[in-house]
């Protein structure tokens, strides 16, 4: 066969503004499953008590929060026992905090895989965040047991819980995409992240009620997307809090914005990942 009859294949970079290629992600669905399951196994592989850490961590935090914020500071808990009040906020917060931490470091952790094999790079931070749902499932069962202990039954609002869980995951994915793409070029992100996480927790209504925020500042407070997520969890599970409100709408808008811009930012920077890995970041 002569060279003139051979098919011609032209490779060219796509535009900077690129969204998700859902067909490509579906083609690599088994890789998403593999990386997610790998992250879950690695998380507890070398620990002596395994998944029990998913139970001990929230219990320890609840005890500390109850002692210092519930009994000593006497912060209001909207008429429900303070341990339940705090635990309900920790359900989404711990998943979110772990998600952004692991997703931010995911590209650096898997840099050998990224530099040798082609696949949609966005799978890496996505798998690390999806894997954190295992901890959520364990903590949620513990929370239901605590509700039974205190004699508190879920309200009909619980049907909206998946909506707030999806809002939390959307926020985590958006922040994770931003941080992971930044961290592979600027390794300072990994050092700043614990500080960012601590500050973000106290800016969110984890240990206190959002009712302490003056009404005129509620919408501004809702610009923190985790404020809407945590209030939504409390409203869905305990029947306390404002529920659907302008503050929640502000949180939804910011969450969607973080998610969409995070995808565009990640997809726009992924062409530089291999070079950044080779240079070791900045």
PDB file of C-alpha atoms in Angstrom:
ATOM      1  CA  UNK A   1       0.000   0.000   0.000  1.00  0.00           C
ATOM      2  CA  UNK A   2       1.436   3.351  -0.978  1.00  0.00           C
ATOM      3  CA  UNK A   3       1.789   6.238   1.460  1.00  0.00           C
ATOM      4  CA  UNK A   4      -0.786   8.210  -0.494  1.00  0.00           C
ATOM      5  CA  UNK A   5      -3.520   5.701   0.366  1.00  0.00           C
ATOM      6  CA  UNK A   6      -2.850   5.697   4.117  1.00  0.00           C
ATOM      7  CA  UNK A   7      -5.384   7.584   6.272  1.00  0.00           C
ATOM      8  CA  UNK A   8      -4.260  10.896   7.668  1.00  0.00           C
ATOM      9  CA  UNK A   9      -4.790  11.625  11.350  1.00  0.00           C
ATOM     10  CA  UNK A  10      -4.342  15.179  12.550  1.00  0.00           C
ATOM     11  CA  UNK A  11      -3.776  15.872  16.230  1.00  0.00           C
ATOM     12  CA  UNK A  12      -4.416  19.370  17.457  1.00  0.00           C
ATOM     13  CA  UNK A  13      -5.052  20.915  20.869  1.00  0.00           C
ATOM     14  CA  UNK A  14      -8.613  21.770  21.736  1.00  0.00           C
ATOM     15  CA  UNK A  15      -9.676  25.222  22.840  1.00  0.00           C
ATOM     16  CA  UNK A  16      -8.985  26.513  26.315  1.00  0.00           C
ATOM     17  CA  UNK A  17     -12.605  26.664  27.389  1.00  0.00           C
ATOM     18  CA  UNK A  18     -13.528  22.996  27.618  1.00  0.00           C
ATOM     19  CA  UNK A  19     -16.205  21.364  29.695  1.00  0.00           C
ATOM     20  CA  UNK A  20     -16.597  17.691  30.571  1.00  0.00           C
ATOM     21  CA  UNK A  21     -16.593  15.119  27.797  1.00  0.00           C
ATOM     22  CA  UNK A  22     -19.235  12.808  29.266  1.00  0.00           C
ATOM     23  CA  UNK A  23     -18.798  10.180  26.545  1.00  0.00           C
ATOM     24  CA  UNK A  24     -15.078   9.971  27.318  1.00  0.00           C
ATOM     25  CA  UNK A  25     -15.718   9.734  31.059  1.00  0.00           C
ATOM     26  CA  UNK A  26     -18.181   6.899  30.454  1.00  0.00           C
ATOM     27  CA  UNK A  27     -15.552   5.112  28.361  1.00  0.00           C
ATOM     28  CA  UNK A  28     -13.160   5.303  31.338  1.00  0.00           C
ATOM     29  CA  UNK A  29     -15.792   4.382  33.946  1.00  0.00           C
ATOM     30  CA  UNK A  30     -13.853   1.286  35.034  1.00  0.00           C
ATOM     31  CA  UNK A  31     -10.821   3.446  35.788  1.00  0.00           C
ATOM     32  CA  UNK A  32     -12.997   5.706  37.953  1.00  0.00           C
ATOM     33  CA  UNK A  33     -14.161   2.639  39.874  1.00  0.00           C
ATOM     34  CA  UNK A  34     -10.603   1.299  40.215  1.00  0.00           C
ATOM     35  CA  UNK A  35      -9.139   4.581  41.507  1.00  0.00           C
ATOM     36  CA  UNK A  36     -12.057   5.107  43.896  1.00  0.00           C
ATOM     37  CA  UNK A  37     -11.757   1.614  45.352  1.00  0.00           C
ATOM     38  CA  UNK A  38      -7.959   1.955  45.545  1.00  0.00           C
ATOM     39  CA  UNK A  39      -8.264   5.172  47.575  1.00  0.00           C
ATOM     40  CA  UNK A  40     -10.711   3.524  49.978  1.00  0.00           C
ATOM     41  CA  UNK A  41      -8.435   0.525  50.543  1.00  0.00           C
ATOM     42  CA  UNK A  42      -5.242   2.576  50.895  1.00  0.00           C
ATOM     43  CA  UNK A  43      -6.884   4.859  53.442  1.00  0.00           C
ATOM     44  CA  UNK A  44      -7.250   2.031  55.969  1.00  0.00           C
ATOM     45  CA  UNK A  45      -4.746  -0.566  54.736  1.00  0.00           C
ATOM     46  CA  UNK A  46      -2.000   0.256  57.222  1.00  0.00           C
ATOM     47  CA  UNK A  47      -4.195   1.232  60.165  1.00  0.00           C
ATOM     48  CA  UNK A  48      -4.591  -1.066  63.152  1.00  0.00           C
ATOM     49  CA  UNK A  49      -8.340  -0.571  63.577  1.00  0.00           C
ATOM     50  CA  UNK A  50      -9.337   0.138  59.959  1.00  0.00           C
ATOM     51  CA  UNK A  51     -12.716   1.730  59.338  1.00  0.00           C
ATOM     52  CA  UNK A  52     -13.238   2.238  63.068  1.00  0.00           C
ATOM     53  CA  UNK A  53     -11.400   5.534  62.540  1.00  0.00           C
ATOM     54  CA  UNK A  54     -14.472   6.726  60.647  1.00  0.00           C
ATOM     55  CA  UNK A  55     -16.390   6.271  63.919  1.00  0.00           C
ATOM     56  CA  UNK A  56     -13.778   7.467  66.422  1.00  0.00           C
ATOM     57  CA  UNK A  57     -13.046  10.762  64.703  1.00  0.00           C
ATOM     58  CA  UNK A  58     -16.591  12.209  64.776  1.00  0.00           C
ATOM     59  CA  UNK A  59     -17.161  10.889  68.308  1.00  0.00           C
ATOM     60  CA  UNK A  60     -14.000  12.595  69.573  1.00  0.00           C
ATOM     61  CA  UNK A  61     -14.951  15.873  67.895  1.00  0.00           C
ATOM     62  CA  UNK A  62     -18.489  15.702  69.270  1.00  0.00           C
ATOM     63  CA  UNK A  63     -17.179  15.233  72.807  1.00  0.00           C
ATOM     64  CA  UNK A  64     -14.852  18.228  72.464  1.00  0.00           C
ATOM     65  CA  UNK A  65     -17.504  20.431  70.843  1.00  0.00           C
ATOM     66  CA  UNK A  66     -20.127  19.470  73.421  1.00  0.00           C
ATOM     67  CA  UNK A  67     -17.799  20.224  76.339  1.00  0.00           C
ATOM     68  CA  UNK A  68     -16.407  23.543  75.155  1.00  0.00           C
ATOM     69  CA  UNK A  69     -19.129  24.981  72.940  1.00  0.00           C
ATOM     70  CA  UNK A  70     -22.243  23.284  74.317  1.00  0.00           C
ATOM     71  CA  UNK A  71     -21.641  23.359  78.074  1.00  0.00           C
ATOM     72  CA  UNK A  72     -18.986  25.997  78.695  1.00  0.00           C
ATOM     73  CA  UNK A  73     -19.840  28.513  75.970  1.00  0.00           C
ATOM     74  CA  UNK A  74     -23.534  27.488  76.083  1.00  0.00           C
ATOM     75  CA  UNK A  75     -24.089  28.102  72.391  1.00  0.00           C
ATOM     76  CA  UNK A  76     -27.728  27.600  71.318  1.00  0.00           C
ATOM     77  CA  UNK A  77     -28.585  24.383  69.480  1.00  0.00           C
ATOM     78  CA  UNK A  78     -32.053  25.293  68.152  1.00  0.00           C
ATOM     79  CA  UNK A  79     -33.884  23.144  70.694  1.00  0.00           C
ATOM     80  CA  UNK A  80     -32.157  19.809  69.981  1.00  0.00           C
ATOM     81  CA  UNK A  81     -29.444  18.118  72.086  1.00  0.00           C
ATOM     82  CA  UNK A  82     -26.117  19.749  71.313  1.00  0.00           C
ATOM     83  CA  UNK A  83     -24.322  16.452  70.453  1.00  0.00           C
ATOM     84  CA  UNK A  84     -26.936  15.798  67.742  1.00  0.00           C
ATOM     85  CA  UNK A  85     -26.742  19.406  66.601  1.00  0.00           C
ATOM     86  CA  UNK A  86     -22.958  19.243  66.203  1.00  0.00           C
ATOM     87  CA  UNK A  87     -22.885  15.746  64.706  1.00  0.00           C
ATOM     88  CA  UNK A  88     -25.414  16.714  62.045  1.00  0.00           C
ATOM     89  CA  UNK A  89     -23.031  19.458  60.895  1.00  0.00           C
ATOM     90  CA  UNK A  90     -20.009  17.157  61.025  1.00  0.00           C
ATOM     91  CA  UNK A  91     -21.657  14.723  58.580  1.00  0.00           C
ATOM     92  CA  UNK A  92     -21.152  16.989  55.556  1.00  0.00           C
ATOM     93  CA  UNK A  93     -18.217  18.951  56.943  1.00  0.00           C
ATOM     94  CA  UNK A  94     -15.910  15.979  57.519  1.00  0.00           C
ATOM     95  CA  UNK A  95     -16.604  14.612  54.053  1.00  0.00           C
ATOM     96  CA  UNK A  96     -15.991  18.036  52.525  1.00  0.00           C
ATOM     97  CA  UNK A  97     -12.790  18.650  54.499  1.00  0.00           C
ATOM     98  CA  UNK A  98     -11.353  15.223  53.673  1.00  0.00           C
ATOM     99  CA  UNK A  99     -12.417  15.560  50.036  1.00  0.00           C
ATOM    100  CA  UNK A 100     -10.652  18.844  49.353  1.00  0.00           C
ATOM    101  CA  UNK A 101      -7.548  17.651  51.196  1.00  0.00           C
ATOM    102  CA  UNK A 102      -7.217  14.410  49.246  1.00  0.00           C
ATOM    103  CA  UNK A 103      -8.278  15.837  45.892  1.00  0.00           C
ATOM    104  CA  UNK A 104      -5.774  18.699  46.198  1.00  0.00           C
ATOM    105  CA  UNK A 105      -2.932  16.188  46.523  1.00  0.00           C
ATOM    106  CA  UNK A 106      -4.349  13.600  44.126  1.00  0.00           C
ATOM    107  CA  UNK A 107      -2.494  14.712  40.980  1.00  0.00           C
ATOM    108  CA  UNK A 108       0.817  14.866  42.825  1.00  0.00           C
ATOM    109  CA  UNK A 109       0.211  11.440  44.350  1.00  0.00           C
ATOM    110  CA  UNK A 110      -0.601   9.908  40.956  1.00  0.00           C
ATOM    111  CA  UNK A 111       1.997  11.839  38.967  1.00  0.00           C
ATOM    112  CA  UNK A 112       3.641   8.673  37.594  1.00  0.00           C
ATOM    113  CA  UNK A 113       0.337   7.469  36.228  1.00  0.00           C
ATOM    114  CA  UNK A 114      -0.431  10.870  34.731  1.00  0.00           C
ATOM    115  CA  UNK A 115       2.941  11.196  32.996  1.00  0.00           C
ATOM    116  CA  UNK A 116       2.839   7.739  31.384  1.00  0.00           C
ATOM    117  CA  UNK A 117      -0.735   6.894  30.382  1.00  0.00           C
ATOM    118  CA  UNK A 118      -3.458   8.974  28.737  1.00  0.00           C
ATOM    119  CA  UNK A 119      -6.853   9.221  30.379  1.00  0.00           C
ATOM    120  CA  UNK A 120      -9.050  12.172  31.371  1.00  0.00           C
ATOM    121  CA  UNK A 121      -7.029  13.726  34.209  1.00  0.00           C
ATOM    122  CA  UNK A 122     -10.167  15.005  35.911  1.00  0.00           C
ATOM    123  CA  UNK A 123     -10.877  11.402  36.917  1.00  0.00           C
ATOM    124  CA  UNK A 124      -8.098  11.533  39.537  1.00  0.00           C
ATOM    125  CA  UNK A 125      -9.507  14.259  41.868  1.00  0.00           C
ATOM    126  CA  UNK A 126     -13.045  13.048  41.177  1.00  0.00           C
ATOM    127  CA  UNK A 127     -12.251   9.496  42.340  1.00  0.00           C
ATOM    128  CA  UNK A 128     -10.625  10.757  45.555  1.00  0.00           C
ATOM    129  CA  UNK A 129     -13.749  12.767  46.395  1.00  0.00           C
ATOM    130  CA  UNK A 130     -16.208   9.979  45.547  1.00  0.00           C
ATOM    131  CA  UNK A 131     -14.209   7.619  47.763  1.00  0.00           C
ATOM    132  CA  UNK A 132     -14.844   9.844  50.781  1.00  0.00           C
ATOM    133  CA  UNK A 133     -18.537   8.894  50.648  1.00  0.00           C
ATOM    134  CA  UNK A 134     -17.602   5.644  52.411  1.00  0.00           C
ATOM    135  CA  UNK A 135     -16.815   7.618  55.572  1.00  0.00           C
ATOM    136  CA  UNK A 136     -20.091   9.493  55.178  1.00  0.00           C
ATOM    137  CA  UNK A 137     -22.068   6.245  55.039  1.00  0.00           C
ATOM    138  CA  UNK A 138     -20.420   4.956  58.238  1.00  0.00           C
ATOM    139  CA  UNK A 139     -20.909   8.249  60.085  1.00  0.00           C
ATOM    140  CA  UNK A 140     -24.506   8.509  58.905  1.00  0.00           C
ATOM    141  CA  UNK A 141     -25.353   5.114  60.416  1.00  0.00           C
ATOM    142  CA  UNK A 142     -23.760   6.255  63.672  1.00  0.00           C
ATOM    143  CA  UNK A 143     -25.809   9.458  63.549  1.00  0.00           C
ATOM    144  CA  UNK A 144     -29.048   7.507  63.102  1.00  0.00           C
ATOM    145  CA  UNK A 145     -28.106   5.448  66.156  1.00  0.00           C
ATOM    146  CA  UNK A 146     -27.519   8.643  68.151  1.00  0.00           C
ATOM    147  CA  UNK A 147     -30.898   9.989  67.049  1.00  0.00           C
ATOM    148  CA  UNK A 148     -32.530   6.812  68.346  1.00  0.00           C
ATOM    149  CA  UNK A 149     -30.602   7.189  71.635  1.00  0.00           C
ATOM    150  CA  UNK A 150     -31.964  10.708  72.138  1.00  0.00           C
ATOM    151  CA  UNK A 151     -35.447   9.727  70.974  1.00  0.00           C
ATOM    152  CA  UNK A 152     -35.390  12.103  68.007  1.00  0.00           C
ATOM    153  CA  UNK A 153     -37.100  10.911  64.827  1.00  0.00           C
ATOM    154  CA  UNK A 154     -36.283  12.263  61.354  1.00  0.00           C
ATOM    155  CA  UNK A 155     -38.821  14.667  59.913  1.00  0.00           C
ATOM    156  CA  UNK A 156     -40.474  14.443  56.513  1.00  0.00           C
ATOM    157  CA  UNK A 157     -37.796  16.862  55.313  1.00  0.00           C
ATOM    158  CA  UNK A 158     -35.394  13.924  55.112  1.00  0.00           C
ATOM    159  CA  UNK A 159     -36.535  13.324  51.520  1.00  0.00           C
ATOM    160  CA  UNK A 160     -34.501  16.429  50.609  1.00  0.00           C
ATOM    161  CA  UNK A 161     -31.295  15.069  52.148  1.00  0.00           C
ATOM    162  CA  UNK A 162     -29.947  13.760  48.789  1.00  0.00           C
ATOM    163  CA  UNK A 163     -30.289  17.287  47.411  1.00  0.00           C
ATOM    164  CA  UNK A 164     -28.035  18.720  50.121  1.00  0.00           C
ATOM    165  CA  UNK A 165     -25.646  15.786  49.800  1.00  0.00           C
ATOM    166  CA  UNK A 166     -25.373  16.523  46.086  1.00  0.00           C
ATOM    167  CA  UNK A 167     -24.818  20.216  46.872  1.00  0.00           C
ATOM    168  CA  UNK A 168     -21.987  19.271  49.223  1.00  0.00           C
ATOM    169  CA  UNK A 169     -20.402  16.982  46.617  1.00  0.00           C
ATOM    170  CA  UNK A 170     -20.698  19.691  43.951  1.00  0.00           C
ATOM    171  CA  UNK A 171     -18.924  22.148  46.249  1.00  0.00           C
ATOM    172  CA  UNK A 172     -16.201  19.622  47.089  1.00  0.00           C
ATOM    173  CA  UNK A 173     -15.664  18.775  43.420  1.00  0.00           C
ATOM    174  CA  UNK A 174     -15.464  22.426  42.409  1.00  0.00           C
ATOM    175  CA  UNK A 175     -12.960  23.308  45.143  1.00  0.00           C
ATOM    176  CA  UNK A 176     -11.073  20.064  44.518  1.00  0.00           C
ATOM    177  CA  UNK A 177     -10.648  20.813  40.812  1.00  0.00           C
ATOM    178  CA  UNK A 178      -9.328  24.296  41.556  1.00  0.00           C
ATOM    179  CA  UNK A 179      -6.901  23.159  44.263  1.00  0.00           C
ATOM    180  CA  UNK A 180      -5.610  20.038  42.502  1.00  0.00           C
ATOM    181  CA  UNK A 181      -4.769  21.974  39.339  1.00  0.00           C
ATOM    182  CA  UNK A 182      -3.073  24.700  41.394  1.00  0.00           C
ATOM    183  CA  UNK A 183      -1.197  22.267  43.644  1.00  0.00           C
ATOM    184  CA  UNK A 184       0.548  20.479  40.797  1.00  0.00           C
ATOM    185  CA  UNK A 185       2.138  23.780  39.774  1.00  0.00           C
ATOM    186  CA  UNK A 186       2.369  25.551  43.137  1.00  0.00           C
ATOM    187  CA  UNK A 187       3.156  23.115  45.937  1.00  0.00           C
ATOM    188  CA  UNK A 188       2.458  25.842  48.512  1.00  0.00           C
ATOM    189  CA  UNK A 189      -1.200  24.864  48.206  1.00  0.00           C
ATOM    190  CA  UNK A 190      -0.602  21.655  50.172  1.00  0.00           C
ATOM    191  CA  UNK A 191       0.889  23.655  53.063  1.00  0.00           C
ATOM    192  CA  UNK A 192      -1.842  26.298  53.060  1.00  0.00           C
ATOM    193  CA  UNK A 193      -4.708  23.790  52.883  1.00  0.00           C
ATOM    194  CA  UNK A 194      -4.851  22.776  56.598  1.00  0.00           C
ATOM    195  CA  UNK A 195      -5.019  26.464  57.558  1.00  0.00           C
ATOM    196  CA  UNK A 196      -7.707  27.104  54.949  1.00  0.00           C
ATOM    197  CA  UNK A 197      -9.734  24.137  56.198  1.00  0.00           C
ATOM    198  CA  UNK A 198      -9.607  25.318  59.824  1.00  0.00           C
ATOM    199  CA  UNK A 199     -10.637  28.863  58.950  1.00  0.00           C
ATOM    200  CA  UNK A 200     -13.420  27.582  56.691  1.00  0.00           C
ATOM    201  CA  UNK A 201     -14.809  25.392  59.478  1.00  0.00           C
ATOM    202  CA  UNK A 202     -15.204  28.306  61.869  1.00  0.00           C
ATOM    203  CA  UNK A 203     -16.743  30.399  59.095  1.00  0.00           C
ATOM    204  CA  UNK A 204     -19.352  27.641  58.702  1.00  0.00           C
ATOM    205  CA  UNK A 205     -22.123  26.880  61.246  1.00  0.00           C
ATOM    206  CA  UNK A 206     -20.526  23.657  62.511  1.00  0.00           C
ATOM    207  CA  UNK A 207     -20.279  24.425  66.228  1.00  0.00           C
ATOM    208  CA  UNK A 208     -22.866  27.209  66.276  1.00  0.00           C
ATOM    209  CA  UNK A 209     -26.233  27.964  64.724  1.00  0.00           C
ATOM    210  CA  UNK A 210     -26.552  30.260  61.730  1.00  0.00           C
ATOM    211  CA  UNK A 211     -29.379  31.937  63.679  1.00  0.00           C
ATOM    212  CA  UNK A 212     -26.624  33.806  65.536  1.00  0.00           C
ATOM    213  CA  UNK A 213     -25.867  35.658  62.300  1.00  0.00           C
ATOM    214  CA  UNK A 214     -27.986  38.853  62.072  1.00  0.00           C
ATOM    215  CA  UNK A 215     -30.815  38.561  59.552  1.00  0.00           C
ATOM    216  CA  UNK A 216     -29.463  41.365  57.341  1.00  0.00           C
ATOM    217  CA  UNK A 217     -26.193  39.480  56.868  1.00  0.00           C
ATOM    218  CA  UNK A 218     -27.695  36.035  56.145  1.00  0.00           C
ATOM    219  CA  UNK A 219     -27.467  36.289  52.355  1.00  0.00           C
ATOM    220  CA  UNK A 220     -23.853  37.473  52.628  1.00  0.00           C
ATOM    221  CA  UNK A 221     -23.177  34.567  54.996  1.00  0.00           C
ATOM    222  CA  UNK A 222     -24.683  32.231  52.387  1.00  0.00           C
ATOM    223  CA  UNK A 223     -21.824  33.088  50.031  1.00  0.00           C
ATOM    224  CA  UNK A 224     -20.042  30.388  52.024  1.00  0.00           C
ATOM    225  CA  UNK A 225     -21.589  27.364  50.254  1.00  0.00           C
ATOM    226  CA  UNK A 226     -21.008  25.089  53.250  1.00  0.00           C
ATOM    227  CA  UNK A 227     -23.280  27.328  55.336  1.00  0.00           C
ATOM    228  CA  UNK A 228     -26.217  26.365  53.115  1.00  0.00           C
ATOM    229  CA  UNK A 229     -25.158  22.699  53.076  1.00  0.00           C
ATOM    230  CA  UNK A 230     -24.913  22.414  56.875  1.00  0.00           C
ATOM    231  CA  UNK A 231     -28.151  24.297  57.481  1.00  0.00           C
ATOM    232  CA  UNK A 232     -29.772  22.059  54.875  1.00  0.00           C
ATOM    233  CA  UNK A 233     -28.605  18.897  56.655  1.00  0.00           C
ATOM    234  CA  UNK A 234     -29.979  20.143  59.982  1.00  0.00           C
ATOM    235  CA  UNK A 235     -33.278  21.102  58.390  1.00  0.00           C
ATOM    236  CA  UNK A 236     -33.601  17.761  56.576  1.00  0.00           C
ATOM    237  CA  UNK A 237     -32.581  15.519  59.484  1.00  0.00           C
ATOM    238  CA  UNK A 238     -33.560  17.427  62.637  1.00  0.00           C
ATOM    239  CA  UNK A 239     -36.236  19.793  61.362  1.00  0.00           C
ATOM    240  CA  UNK A 240     -34.399  22.875  62.669  1.00  0.00           C
ATOM    241  CA  UNK A 241     -33.014  25.868  60.833  1.00  0.00           C
ATOM    242  CA  UNK A 242     -34.388  28.075  58.096  1.00  0.00           C
ATOM    243  CA  UNK A 243     -34.671  25.458  55.334  1.00  0.00           C
ATOM    244  CA  UNK A 244     -35.182  26.964  51.859  1.00  0.00           C
ATOM    245  CA  UNK A 245     -34.238  30.638  52.144  1.00  0.00           C
ATOM    246  CA  UNK A 246     -32.340  33.418  50.360  1.00  0.00           C
ATOM    247  CA  UNK A 247     -29.228  32.304  52.252  1.00  0.00           C
ATOM    248  CA  UNK A 248     -29.572  28.789  50.824  1.00  0.00           C
ATOM    249  CA  UNK A 249     -30.098  30.217  47.337  1.00  0.00           C
ATOM    250  CA  UNK A 250     -26.856  32.186  47.673  1.00  0.00           C
ATOM    251  CA  UNK A 251     -25.032  29.000  48.716  1.00  0.00           C
ATOM    252  CA  UNK A 252     -26.446  27.080  45.746  1.00  0.00           C
ATOM    253  CA  UNK A 253     -25.325  29.799  43.320  1.00  0.00           C
ATOM    254  CA  UNK A 254     -21.788  29.827  44.721  1.00  0.00           C
ATOM    255  CA  UNK A 255     -21.621  26.019  44.722  1.00  0.00           C
ATOM    256  CA  UNK A 256     -22.664  25.799  41.071  1.00  0.00           C
ATOM    257  CA  UNK A 257     -20.212  28.570  40.186  1.00  0.00           C
ATOM    258  CA  UNK A 258     -17.336  26.774  41.925  1.00  0.00           C
ATOM    259  CA  UNK A 259     -18.227  23.521  40.166  1.00  0.00           C
ATOM    260  CA  UNK A 260     -18.490  24.969  36.660  1.00  0.00           C
ATOM    261  CA  UNK A 261     -15.449  27.259  36.908  1.00  0.00           C
ATOM    262  CA  UNK A 262     -13.475  24.471  38.574  1.00  0.00           C
ATOM    263  CA  UNK A 263     -14.080  22.209  35.575  1.00  0.00           C
ATOM    264  CA  UNK A 264     -13.107  24.914  33.087  1.00  0.00           C
ATOM    265  CA  UNK A 265      -9.996  25.804  35.111  1.00  0.00           C
ATOM    266  CA  UNK A 266      -8.913  22.166  35.445  1.00  0.00           C
ATOM    267  CA  UNK A 267      -9.547  21.355  31.787  1.00  0.00           C
ATOM    268  CA  UNK A 268      -7.741  24.493  30.700  1.00  0.00           C
ATOM    269  CA  UNK A 269      -4.635  23.686  32.776  1.00  0.00           C
ATOM    270  CA  UNK A 270      -4.377  19.921  32.276  1.00  0.00           C
ATOM    271  CA  UNK A 271      -2.247  20.336  29.145  1.00  0.00           C
ATOM    272  CA  UNK A 272       0.522  21.693  31.423  1.00  0.00           C
ATOM    273  CA  UNK A 273       0.364  18.920  34.020  1.00  0.00           C
ATOM    274  CA  UNK A 274       3.063  16.735  32.454  1.00  0.00           C
ATOM    275  CA  UNK A 275       5.470  19.697  32.234  1.00  0.00           C
ATOM    276  CA  UNK A 276       4.697  20.696  35.822  1.00  0.00           C
ATOM    277  CA  UNK A 277       5.371  17.144  37.019  1.00  0.00           C
ATOM    278  CA  UNK A 278       8.677  17.087  35.153  1.00  0.00           C
ATOM    279  CA  UNK A 279       9.768  20.372  36.728  1.00  0.00           C
ATOM    280  CA  UNK A 280       8.541  19.375  40.205  1.00  0.00           C
ATOM    281  CA  UNK A 281       6.150  22.314  40.528  1.00  0.00           C
ATOM    282  CA  UNK A 282       7.118  25.745  41.771  1.00  0.00           C
TER     283      UNK A 282
END
